[in-house]
Amino acid sequence: MSFSKEFLWGGAVSANQCEGAYNIDGKGLSSSDFAAAGKHKEGRLHTDTIKIGEYYPSHEAIDFYHRYKEDIALFAEMGFKCFRFSINWPRIFPNGDDKTPNEKGLEFYDSLLDELEKYNIEPIVTISHYEVPQNLVEKYGSWKNRKMIDCYINFCEVLFKRYKDRVKYWMTFNEINVIDYNSFFSTGIQTDNLQIIMQMAHHQLIASAKAVMLGREISKEFKIGMMLMYGPSYPYTCSPKDVLQSIKENDETYHYSDIQVRGRYSNKSKKVLEQRNIKIEMEHNDEEILKKGTVDYIGFSYYMSWTTGEGASEGSGNMSTGGENPYLEKSEWGWQIDPIGLRISLNNLYDRYQIPLFIVENGLGAKDELTEDGKIHDEYRIDYLRKHIEQMKLAVEEDGVDLMGYTPWGCIDLISASTGEMSKRYGMIYVDKDDKGNGSLKRIKKDSFYWYKKVIENNGRNL
Ligand code: BG6
């Protein structure tokens, strides 16, 4: 059997990478508003204050805040069944710990949902995608402090109650495991201290479990998922040492999904923490909370696979790194392209957890050229997406994986999370803007727009 009639074809974005409007209608500052643009392949610079003369891409981004109607109409034209977006936390709670939410911020999401409903597009909401109200970072030290759990749950409660009849699918934290590699994105705090990282992660895991419990009280209809950055780590050679090392590498990712799906720190995780001298401070009912707040599905991002073992040379990726694979080609940003790795990922995750999966990010970041005929001939992007969809189809048809949907990343060009560049484009819709912030913001349909429209039309039968 191939994709069901209900298969959720769509696209994905995050608030701070597309909305812009960073300081209007009562929005507070978020940690991502302090991330300046970086250079090609280099990471972004985070400043303590907003500096004059420095370029902060999230401040305007692609101005989705004012152009969402036009953009959603284009998604509808492509035939999207769903659209994944995130809610900008300080747009709703400007300081993060305010007593009441910012009505203007909620109104924006009311209208966004109206627009989606108009075209019958199912909303898929990430509650927290790589931003924290800056006030919470400065006042409490962000997720280092357990107080964050209450702030996050207040935020969830407002969203769940307001949108209980309009949103069914939620995800608690974007790429919850990325905190291991780069703590800035989800916490606003840059640190390599593993003790701090694992404690912050524990607070997020508790917050996520509590959100699931709260969501279940508010609506029986909700499906609340986790969101994992997933890319399998292959043994570099068949030497048993490399195989063992790859198991260990992959376990770092499963640490998170085991907790969110199975409801407990695995024995192995506990041992690893012990060996690294990390002591997680827990409250007496934390274990109970984790057990009760397990997720309904696993949303995951898949961009690439890695290798690990003796002789593997270090490759480049966005949030994490790993070894290169001589069998794979790379993107312009050095990310390894591995469509079969997507089938492997689907198998690994489904075999391990046996709950529905949702590919909520996948795609090729590439430079596009606007040709004289005013078009973008992005056959390289079509080729990438086609090969990945082929593998996802095989995972469903031949391996029996229960897959809910596919939302390629940055269906409309947006700013890159890792570098802040605009020229690293993922979209099927081009946005006229450059790395310095110049451009008309005009939207142009790329060749991949027409191709993806057909794919959705025939439910993935012809690629
Ligand atoms: C994922 C993030 O890790 O990768 C997105 O969830 C991000 O926010 C995407 O944009 C692609 O990475 P980048 O760095 O190319 O934008």
GROMACS .gro file of C-alpha atoms and ligand atoms in nm:
model
  479
    1MET     CA    1   0.000   0.000   0.000
    2SER     CA    2   0.124   0.349  -0.079
    3PHE     CA    3   0.044   0.682   0.086
    4SER     CA    4  -0.303   0.699   0.237
    5LYS     CA    5  -0.558   0.957   0.126
    6GLU     CA    6  -0.494   1.140   0.454
    7PHE     CA    7  -0.118   1.165   0.399
    8LEU     CA    8  -0.010   1.512   0.508
    9TRP     CA    9   0.187   1.670   0.224
   10GLY     CA   10   0.297   2.021   0.303
   11GLY     CA   11   0.588   2.240   0.402
   12ALA     CA   12   0.752   2.375   0.715
   13VAL     CA   13   0.885   2.704   0.853
   14SER     CA   14   0.965   2.854   1.192
   15ALA     CA   15   0.854   3.190   1.329
   16ASN     CA   16   1.193   3.350   1.379
   17GLN     CA   17   1.314   3.251   1.034
   18CYS     CA   18   1.018   3.389   0.843
   19GLU     CA   19   0.793   3.627   1.038
   20GLY     CA   20   1.010   3.934   1.091
   21ALA     CA   21   0.809   4.215   1.261
   22TYR     CA   22   1.035   4.157   1.559
   23ASN     CA   23   0.929   4.457   1.764
   24ILE     CA   24   0.575   4.542   1.670
   25ASP     CA   25   0.228   4.473   1.805
   26GLY     CA   26   0.364   4.415   2.151
   27LYS     CA   27   0.616   4.143   2.065
   28GLY     CA   28   0.905   4.111   2.310
   29LEU     CA   29   1.258   4.023   2.209
   30SER     CA   30   1.356   3.663   2.167
   31SER     CA   31   1.698   3.502   2.191
   32SER     CA   32   1.701   3.462   1.813
   33ASP     CA   33   1.668   3.840   1.770
   34PHE     CA   34   2.024   3.862   1.908
   35ALA     CA   35   2.168   3.626   1.648
   36ALA     CA   36   2.343   3.824   1.378
   37ALA     CA   37   2.407   3.686   1.030
   38GLY     CA   38   2.713   3.469   0.982
   39LYS     CA   39   2.929   3.408   0.679
   40HIS     CA   40   2.899   3.114   0.438
   41LYS     CA   41   2.928   2.791   0.639
   42GLU     CA   42   3.037   2.980   0.952
   43GLY     CA   43   2.816   2.991   1.256
   44ARG     CA   44   2.624   3.299   1.360
   45LEU     CA   45   2.743   3.560   1.601
   46HIS     CA   46   2.529   3.614   1.910
   47THR     CA   47   2.552   3.960   2.062
   48ASP     CA   48   2.445   4.064   2.414
   49THR     CA   49   2.268   4.373   2.293
   50ILE     CA   50   2.124   4.464   1.956
   51LYS     CA   51   2.416   4.650   1.803
   52ILE     CA   52   2.382   4.935   1.558
   53GLY     CA   53   2.547   4.845   1.230
   54GLU     CA   54   2.507   4.470   1.283
   55TYR     CA   55   2.257   4.281   1.064
   56TYR     CA   56   2.002   4.064   1.247
   57PRO     CA   57   1.811   3.859   0.992
   58SER     CA   58   1.514   3.769   1.213
   59HIS     CA   59   1.414   4.133   1.249
   60GLU     CA   60   1.257   4.140   0.908
   61ALA     CA   61   1.315   3.786   0.781
   62ILE     CA   62   1.080   3.741   0.483
   63ASP     CA   63   0.811   3.953   0.647
   64PHE     CA   64   0.572   3.660   0.665
   65TYR     CA   65   0.396   3.855   0.942
   66HIS     CA   66   0.256   4.092   0.683
   67ARG     CA   67   0.256   3.865   0.380
   68TYR     CA   68   0.116   3.540   0.517
   69LYS     CA   69  -0.203   3.568   0.313
   70GLU     CA   70  -0.013   3.582  -0.014
   71ASP     CA   71   0.217   3.299   0.101
   72ILE     CA   72  -0.061   3.072   0.219
   73ALA     CA   73  -0.242   3.128  -0.110
   74LEU     CA   74   0.072   2.999  -0.284
   75PHE     CA   75   0.089   2.697  -0.052
   76ALA     CA   76  -0.275   2.629  -0.135
   77GLU     CA   77  -0.197   2.654  -0.504
   78MET     CA   78   0.068   2.385  -0.455
   79GLY     CA   79  -0.204   2.175  -0.296
   80PHE     CA   80  -0.064   2.167   0.059
   81LYS     CA   81  -0.265   1.947   0.290
   82CYS     CA   82  -0.081   2.083   0.593
   83PHE     CA   83   0.152   2.361   0.697
   84ARG     CA   84   0.401   2.340   0.982
   85PHE     CA   85   0.483   2.667   1.157
   86SER     CA   86   0.586   2.772   1.505
   87ILE     CA   87   0.437   3.022   1.745
   88ASN     CA   88   0.671   3.302   1.839
   89TRP     CA   89   0.683   3.277   2.219
   90PRO     CA   90   0.757   3.647   2.298
   91ARG     CA   91   0.485   3.752   2.056
   92ILE     CA   92   0.242   3.590   2.299
   93PHE     CA   93   0.432   3.648   2.625
   94PRO     CA   94   0.665   3.943   2.555
   95ASN     CA   95   0.862   3.884   2.875
   96GLY     CA   96   0.788   3.516   2.907
   97ASP     CA   97   0.658   3.554   3.262
   98ASP     CA   98   0.381   3.807   3.203
   99LYS     CA   99   0.051   3.753   3.385
  100THR     CA  100  -0.158   3.783   3.072
  101PRO     CA  101  -0.081   3.711   2.708
  102ASN     CA  102  -0.045   3.973   2.440
  103GLU     CA  103  -0.378   3.976   2.260
  104LYS     CA  104  -0.232   4.131   1.945
  105GLY     CA  105   0.009   3.842   1.910
  106LEU     CA  106  -0.268   3.588   1.946
  107GLU     CA  107  -0.472   3.774   1.687
  108PHE     CA  108  -0.197   3.722   1.435
  109TYR     CA  109  -0.216   3.346   1.479
  110ASP     CA  110  -0.599   3.361   1.477
  111SER     CA  111  -0.581   3.516   1.132
  112LEU     CA  112  -0.312   3.280   1.014
  113LEU     CA  113  -0.534   2.988   1.114
  114ASP     CA  114  -0.834   3.153   0.941
  115GLU     CA  115  -0.630   3.166   0.627
  116LEU     CA  116  -0.528   2.800   0.652
  117GLU     CA  117  -0.887   2.698   0.718
  118LYS     CA  118  -0.999   2.888   0.412
  119TYR     CA  119  -0.791   2.646   0.201
  120ASN     CA  120  -0.845   2.339   0.414
  121ILE     CA  121  -0.478   2.324   0.516
  122GLU     CA  122  -0.416   2.138   0.843
  123PRO     CA  123  -0.198   2.337   1.084
  124ILE     CA  124   0.097   2.156   1.242
  125VAL     CA  125   0.223   2.369   1.529
  126THR     CA  126   0.568   2.362   1.684
  127ILE     CA  127   0.528   2.528   2.020
  128SER     CA  128   0.891   2.625   2.061
  129HIS     CA  129   1.123   2.647   1.762
  130TYR     CA  130   1.464   2.785   1.853
  131GLU     CA  131   1.371   3.091   2.051
  132VAL     CA  132   1.317   3.190   2.413
  133PRO     CA  133   1.189   3.525   2.538
  134GLN     CA  134   1.510   3.715   2.603
  135ASN     CA  135   1.381   3.836   2.940
  136LEU     CA  136   1.371   3.473   3.059
  137VAL     CA  137   1.731   3.426   2.946
  138GLU     CA  138   1.846   3.732   3.137
  139LYS     CA  139   1.624   3.705   3.444
  140TYR     CA  140   1.634   3.332   3.513
  141GLY     CA  141   1.921   3.195   3.307
  142SER     CA  142   1.675   3.035   3.069
  143TRP     CA  143   1.635   2.655   3.091
  144LYS     CA  144   1.902   2.627   3.360
  145ASN     CA  145   1.622   2.734   3.589
  146ARG     CA  146   1.329   2.506   3.668
  147LYS     CA  147   1.105   2.811   3.673
  148MET     CA  148   1.111   2.791   3.291
  149ILE     CA  149   0.884   2.488   3.305
  150ASP     CA  150   0.601   2.700   3.449
  151CYS     CA  151   0.655   2.976   3.196
  152TYR     CA  152   0.647   2.725   2.911
  153ILE     CA  153   0.337   2.552   3.048
  154ASN     CA  154   0.155   2.887   3.080
  155PHE     CA  155   0.240   2.950   2.717
  156CYS     CA  156   0.111   2.605   2.619
  157GLU     CA  157  -0.207   2.650   2.819
  158VAL     CA  158  -0.293   2.971   2.640
  159LEU     CA  159  -0.233   2.808   2.301
  160PHE     CA  160  -0.412   2.484   2.381
  161LYS     CA  161  -0.721   2.661   2.515
  162ARG     CA  162  -0.742   2.918   2.241
  163TYR     CA  163  -0.684   2.676   1.957
  164LYS     CA  164  -0.835   2.356   2.089
  165ASP     CA  165  -1.092   2.342   1.813
  166ARG     CA  166  -0.857   2.460   1.542
  167VAL     CA  167  -0.526   2.279   1.589
  168LYS     CA  168  -0.495   1.904   1.627
  169TYR     CA  169  -0.123   1.840   1.571
  170TRP     CA  170   0.138   1.989   1.805
  171MET     CA  171   0.509   1.940   1.868
  172THR     CA  172   0.658   2.054   2.196
  173PHE     CA  173   1.021   2.149   2.112
  174ASN     CA  174   1.195   2.167   1.778
  175GLU     CA  175   1.491   1.925   1.755
  176ILE     CA  176   1.506   1.874   2.128
  177ASN     CA  177   1.838   1.686   2.099
  178VAL     CA  178   2.021   1.975   1.932
  179ILE     CA  179   2.089   2.118   2.277
  180ASP     CA  180   2.370   1.858   2.294
  181TYR     CA  181   2.553   2.016   2.003
  182ASN     CA  182   2.457   2.379   2.012
  183SER     CA  183   2.277   2.499   2.321
  184PHE     CA  184   2.210   2.852   2.195
  185PHE     CA  185   1.927   2.765   1.959
  186SER     CA  186   1.673   2.632   2.206
  187THR     CA  187   1.793   2.810   2.520
  188GLY     CA  188   1.958   3.139   2.424
  189ILE     CA  189   2.261   3.023   2.623
  190GLN     CA  190   2.582   2.910   2.461
  191THR     CA  191   2.769   2.657   2.670
  192ASP     CA  192   2.977   2.340   2.629
  193ASN     CA  193   2.933   2.244   2.992
  194LEU     CA  194   2.765   1.905   2.976
  195GLN     CA  195   2.631   1.923   3.329
  196ILE     CA  196   2.446   2.245   3.243
  197ILE     CA  197   2.333   2.114   2.906
  198MET     CA  198   2.185   1.794   3.046
  199GLN     CA  199   2.010   1.980   3.328
  200MET     CA  200   1.858   2.226   3.079
  201ALA     CA  201   1.755   1.933   2.863
  202HIS     CA  202   1.595   1.764   3.164
  203HIS     CA  203   1.387   2.075   3.229
  204GLN     CA  204   1.274   2.079   2.867
  205LEU     CA  205   1.188   1.709   2.881
  206ILE     CA  206   0.978   1.765   3.193
  207ALA     CA  207   0.816   2.070   3.031
  208SER     CA  208   0.735   1.864   2.724
  209ALA     CA  209   0.584   1.580   2.929
  210LYS     CA  210   0.376   1.827   3.132
  211ALA     CA  211   0.257   1.990   2.810
  212VAL     CA  212   0.142   1.651   2.681
  213MET     CA  213  -0.045   1.586   3.007
  214LEU     CA  214  -0.207   1.928   2.998
  215GLY     CA  215  -0.297   1.894   2.630
  216ARG     CA  216  -0.471   1.564   2.698
  217GLU     CA  217  -0.685   1.729   2.966
  218ILE     CA  218  -0.781   2.010   2.732
  219SER     CA  219  -0.869   1.808   2.424
  220LYS     CA  220  -0.905   1.441   2.346
  221GLU     CA  221  -0.848   1.529   1.981
  222PHE     CA  222  -0.492   1.655   2.024
  223LYS     CA  223  -0.200   1.461   1.883
  224ILE     CA  224   0.113   1.586   2.053
  225GLY     CA  225   0.448   1.484   1.917
  226MET     CA  226   0.815   1.525   1.986
  227MET     CA  227   1.057   1.664   1.729
  228LEU     CA  228   1.396   1.503   1.688
  229MET     CA  229   1.692   1.592   1.470
  230TYR     CA  230   1.771   1.254   1.318
  231GLY     CA  231   2.053   1.143   1.093
  232PRO     CA  232   2.189   0.794   1.138
  233SER     CA  233   2.555   0.750   1.213
  234TYR     CA  234   2.694   0.462   1.007
  235PRO     CA  235   3.007   0.270   1.109
  236TYR     CA  236   3.287   0.405   0.891
  237THR     CA  237   3.410   0.049   0.831
  238CYS     CA  238   3.284  -0.294   0.929
  239SER     CA  239   3.542  -0.311   1.206
  240PRO     CA  240   3.351  -0.411   1.524
  241LYS     CA  241   3.505  -0.109   1.696
  242ASP     CA  242   3.347   0.125   1.443
  243VAL     CA  243   3.016  -0.059   1.471
  244LEU     CA  244   3.018  -0.021   1.848
  245GLN     CA  245   3.110   0.344   1.820
  246SER     CA  246   2.823   0.406   1.580
  247ILE     CA  247   2.582   0.245   1.828
  248LYS     CA  248   2.708   0.484   2.092
  249GLU     CA  249   2.673   0.784   1.862
  250ASN     CA  250   2.317   0.694   1.774
  251ASP     CA  251   2.237   0.642   2.141
  252GLU     CA  252   2.299   1.010   2.202
  253THR     CA  253   1.999   1.083   1.984
  254TYR     CA  254   1.789   0.799   2.126
  255HIS     CA  255   1.853   0.939   2.473
  256TYR     CA  256   1.585   1.197   2.390
  257SER     CA  257   1.339   0.986   2.196
  258ASP     CA  258   1.357   0.706   2.455
  259ILE     CA  259   1.253   0.952   2.723
  260GLN     CA  260   0.980   1.116   2.519
  261VAL     CA  261   0.838   0.798   2.369
  262ARG     CA  262   0.906   0.538   2.637
  263GLY     CA  263   0.879   0.773   2.932
  264ARG     CA  264   1.207   0.709   3.109
  265TYR     CA  265   1.581   0.757   3.102
  266SER     CA  266   1.710   0.426   2.966
  267ASN     CA  267   1.953   0.222   3.174
  268LYS     CA  268   2.217   0.303   2.916
  269SER     CA  269   2.152   0.677   2.940
  270LYS     CA  270   2.184   0.659   3.316
  271LYS     CA  271   2.518   0.481   3.283
  272VAL     CA  272   2.650   0.731   3.031
  273LEU     CA  273   2.552   1.022   3.255
  274GLU     CA  274   2.723   0.852   3.547
  275GLN     CA  275   3.040   0.791   3.344
  276ARG     CA  276   3.047   1.155   3.244
  277ASN     CA  277   3.000   1.261   3.602
  278ILE     CA  278   2.672   1.431   3.529
  279LYS     CA  279   2.415   1.446   3.803
  280ILE     CA  280   2.068   1.551   3.698
  281GLU     CA  281   1.876   1.729   3.969
  282MET     CA  282   1.527   1.584   3.974
  283GLU     CA  283   1.220   1.650   4.184
  284HIS     CA  284   1.044   1.359   4.350
  285ASN     CA  285   0.770   1.323   4.087
  286ASP     CA  286   0.979   1.385   3.775
  287GLU     CA  287   0.993   1.017   3.685
  288GLU     CA  288   0.616   0.998   3.712
  289ILE     CA  289   0.575   1.303   3.487
  290LEU     CA  290   0.802   1.157   3.219
  291LYS     CA  291   0.607   0.833   3.231
  292LYS     CA  292   0.272   1.004   3.193
  293GLY     CA  293   0.371   1.261   2.933
  294THR     CA  294   0.480   1.035   2.647
  295VAL     CA  295   0.416   1.157   2.294
  296ASP     CA  296   0.170   1.040   2.030
  297TYR     CA  297   0.407   1.057   1.734
  298ILE     CA  298   0.767   1.132   1.641
  299GLY     CA  299   0.825   1.431   1.417
  300PHE     CA  300   1.180   1.441   1.290
  301SER     CA  301   1.408   1.637   1.063
  302TYR     CA  302   1.629   1.451   0.822
  303TYR     CA  303   1.899   1.622   0.620
  304MET     CA  304   2.192   1.383   0.617
  305SER     CA  305   2.367   1.083   0.762
  306TRP     CA  306   2.710   1.059   0.919
  307THR     CA  307   2.987   0.807   0.966
  308THR     CA  308   3.185   0.731   1.272
  309GLY     CA  309   3.500   0.534   1.338
  310GLU     CA  310   3.870   0.536   1.288
  311GLY     CA  311   3.973   0.721   0.971
  312ALA     CA  312   3.648   0.911   0.920
  313SER     CA  313   3.723   1.274   0.849
  314GLU     CA  314   3.501   1.542   0.997
  315GLY     CA  315   3.218   1.664   0.773
  316SER     CA  316   2.994   1.966   0.800
  317GLY     CA  317   2.631   1.992   0.897
  318ASN     CA  318   2.403   2.246   1.058
  319MET     CA  319   2.353   2.161   1.420
  320SER     CA  320   2.586   1.865   1.468
  321THR     CA  321   2.885   1.719   1.294
  322GLY     CA  322   3.016   1.374   1.220
  323GLY     CA  323   3.230   1.179   0.980
  324GLU     CA  324   3.221   1.201   0.603
  325ASN     CA  325   3.104   0.920   0.378
  326PRO     CA  326   3.301   0.856   0.057
  327TYR     CA  327   2.989   0.716  -0.112
  328LEU     CA  328   2.789   1.037  -0.086
  329GLU     CA  329   2.775   1.368  -0.266
  330LYS     CA  330   2.751   1.696  -0.080
  331SER     CA  331   2.548   2.014  -0.100
  332GLU     CA  332   2.714   2.352  -0.156
  333TRP     CA  333   2.728   2.382   0.222
  334GLY     CA  334   2.905   2.049   0.253
  335TRP     CA  335   2.604   1.856   0.384
  336GLN     CA  336   2.609   1.495   0.270
  337ILE     CA  337   2.318   1.394   0.050
  338ASP     CA  338   2.182   1.051   0.137
  339PRO     CA  339   1.827   0.967   0.025
  340ILE     CA  340   1.858   0.600   0.129
  341GLY     CA  341   1.952   0.733   0.472
  342LEU     CA  342   1.597   0.862   0.499
  343ARG     CA  343   1.460   0.510   0.448
  344ILE     CA  344   1.711   0.383   0.702
  345SER     CA  345   1.601   0.653   0.947
  346LEU     CA  346   1.234   0.565   0.904
  347ASN     CA  347   1.316   0.199   0.962
  348ASN     CA  348   1.533   0.266   1.266
  349LEU     CA  349   1.278   0.488   1.434
  350TYR     CA  350   0.975   0.276   1.351
  351ASP     CA  351   1.140  -0.052   1.449
  352ARG     CA  352   1.244   0.097   1.779
  353TYR     CA  353   0.925   0.278   1.880
  354GLN     CA  354   0.630   0.150   1.674
  355ILE     CA  355   0.444   0.480   1.684
  356PRO     CA  356   0.357   0.702   1.385
  357LEU     CA  357   0.637   0.905   1.229
  358PHE     CA  358   0.620   1.241   1.060
  359ILE     CA  359   0.905   1.383   0.845
  360VAL     CA  360   0.868   1.747   0.943
  361GLU     CA  361   1.189   1.874   0.783
  362ASN     CA  362   1.397   1.770   0.484
  363GLY     CA  363   1.540   1.963   0.195
  364LEU     CA  364   1.834   2.105   0.009
  365GLY     CA  365   1.987   2.440   0.096
  366ALA     CA  366   2.123   2.575  -0.233
  367LYS     CA  367   2.199   2.898  -0.415
  368ASP     CA  368   1.936   2.978  -0.676
  369GLU     CA  369   1.974   3.191  -0.982
  370LEU     CA  370   1.701   3.417  -1.106
  371THR     CA  371   1.730   3.378  -1.483
  372GLU     CA  372   1.655   3.640  -1.745
  373ASP     CA  373   1.313   3.492  -1.807
  374GLY     CA  374   1.232   3.576  -1.441
  375LYS     CA  375   1.235   3.210  -1.338
  376ILE     CA  376   1.429   2.977  -1.112
  377HIS     CA  377   1.522   2.649  -1.273
  378ASP     CA  378   1.604   2.447  -0.962
  379GLU     CA  379   1.630   2.098  -1.107
  380TYR     CA  380   1.889   2.014  -0.836
  381ARG     CA  381   1.624   2.071  -0.568
  382ILE     CA  382   1.369   1.863  -0.757
  383ASP     CA  383   1.628   1.587  -0.790
  384TYR     CA  384   1.700   1.598  -0.416
  385LEU     CA  385   1.334   1.594  -0.313
  386ARG     CA  386   1.242   1.328  -0.568
  387LYS     CA  387   1.511   1.092  -0.445
  388HIS     CA  388   1.410   1.143  -0.082
  389ILE     CA  389   1.040   1.095  -0.152
  390GLU     CA  390   1.122   0.775  -0.347
  391GLN     CA  391   1.290   0.636  -0.037
  392MET     CA  392   1.013   0.745   0.193
  393LYS     CA  393   0.769   0.570  -0.040
  394LEU     CA  394   0.971   0.248  -0.021
  395ALA     CA  395   0.972   0.272   0.358
  396VAL     CA  396   0.593   0.291   0.354
  397GLU     CA  397   0.525   0.041   0.074
  398GLU     CA  398   0.791  -0.218   0.139
  399ASP     CA  399   0.886  -0.178   0.503
  400GLY     CA  400   0.541  -0.099   0.645
  401VAL     CA  401   0.646   0.217   0.824
  402ASP     CA  402   0.353   0.419   0.960
  403LEU     CA  403   0.424   0.763   0.816
  404MET     CA  404   0.184   1.053   0.872
  405GLY     CA  405   0.324   1.311   0.639
  406TYR     CA  406   0.605   1.503   0.480
  407THR     CA  407   0.674   1.875   0.522
  408PRO     CA  408   0.993   1.979   0.339
  409TRP     CA  409   1.181   2.252   0.516
  410GLY     CA  410   1.155   2.615   0.417
  411CYS     CA  411   0.888   2.558   0.152
  412ILE     CA  412   0.928   2.929   0.100
  413ASP     CA  413   1.284   3.071   0.115
  414LEU     CA  414   1.371   3.191   0.463
  415ILE     CA  415   1.677   3.273   0.664
  416SER     CA  416   1.908   2.991   0.757
  417ALA     CA  417   1.915   2.899   1.124
  418SER     CA  418   2.282   2.808   1.137
  419THR     CA  419   2.432   3.086   0.926
  420GLY     CA  420   2.158   3.350   0.901
  421GLU     CA  421   2.206   3.357   0.525
  422MET     CA  422   1.924   3.415   0.285
  423SER     CA  423   2.121   3.274  -0.009
  424LYS     CA  424   2.095   2.927   0.140
  425ARG     CA  425   1.756   2.862  -0.007
  426TYR     CA  426   1.531   2.563   0.055
  427GLY     CA  427   1.206   2.691  -0.090
  428MET     CA  428   0.982   2.608  -0.378
  429ILE     CA  429   0.894   2.975  -0.361
  430TYR     CA  430   1.175   3.223  -0.415
  431VAL     CA  431   1.192   3.538  -0.202
  432ASP     CA  432   1.379   3.835  -0.345
  433LYS     CA  433   1.617   3.920  -0.064
  434ASP     CA  434   1.993   3.889  -0.022
  435ASP     CA  435   2.231   3.813   0.265
  436LYS     CA  436   2.257   4.177   0.364
  437GLY     CA  437   1.882   4.227   0.381
  438ASN     CA  438   1.834   4.401   0.044
  439GLY     CA  439   1.555   4.305  -0.194
  440SER     CA  440   1.192   4.363  -0.278
  441LEU     CA  441   1.068   4.053  -0.089
  442LYS     CA  442   0.878   3.960  -0.403
  443ARG     CA  443   0.771   3.594  -0.420
  444ILE     CA  444   0.845   3.391  -0.736
  445LYS     CA  445   0.743   3.032  -0.807
  446LYS     CA  446   1.041   2.808  -0.880
  447ASP     CA  447   1.032   2.504  -1.109
  448SER     CA  448   1.013   2.291  -0.795
  449PHE     CA  449   0.684   2.464  -0.712
  450TYR     CA  450   0.517   2.314  -1.019
  451TRP     CA  451   0.685   1.979  -0.966
  452TYR     CA  452   0.578   1.948  -0.600
  453LYS     CA  453   0.224   2.054  -0.691
  454LYS     CA  454   0.204   1.754  -0.926
  455VAL     CA  455   0.350   1.520  -0.664
  456ILE     CA  456   0.081   1.623  -0.418
  457GLU     CA  457  -0.189   1.605  -0.684
  458ASN     CA  458  -0.113   1.241  -0.758
  459ASN     CA  459  -0.037   1.157  -0.394
  460GLY     CA  460   0.324   1.069  -0.466
  461ARG     CA  461   0.248   0.812  -0.736
  462ASN     CA  462   0.452   0.982  -1.008
  463LEU     CA  463   0.766   1.158  -0.907
  464BG6     C1  464   1.693   2.239   1.130
  464BG6     C2  465   1.616   2.348   1.200
  464BG6     O1  466   1.796   2.197   1.209
  464BG6     O2  467   1.756   2.270   1.011
  464BG6     C3  468   1.571   2.462   1.113
  464BG6     O3  469   1.504   2.294   1.268
  464BG6     C4  470   1.683   2.495   1.015
  464BG6     O4  471   1.535   2.571   1.193
  464BG6     C5  472   1.708   2.372   0.928
  464BG6     O5  473   1.660   2.607   0.938
  464BG6     C6  474   1.810   2.393   0.818
  464BG6     O6  475   1.927   2.443   0.871
  464BG6     P1  476   1.994   2.577   0.817
  464BG6     O7  477   2.101   2.605   0.911
  464BG6     O8  478   2.041   2.547   0.681
  464BG6     O9  479   1.886   2.679   0.819
   0.00000   0.00000   0.00000
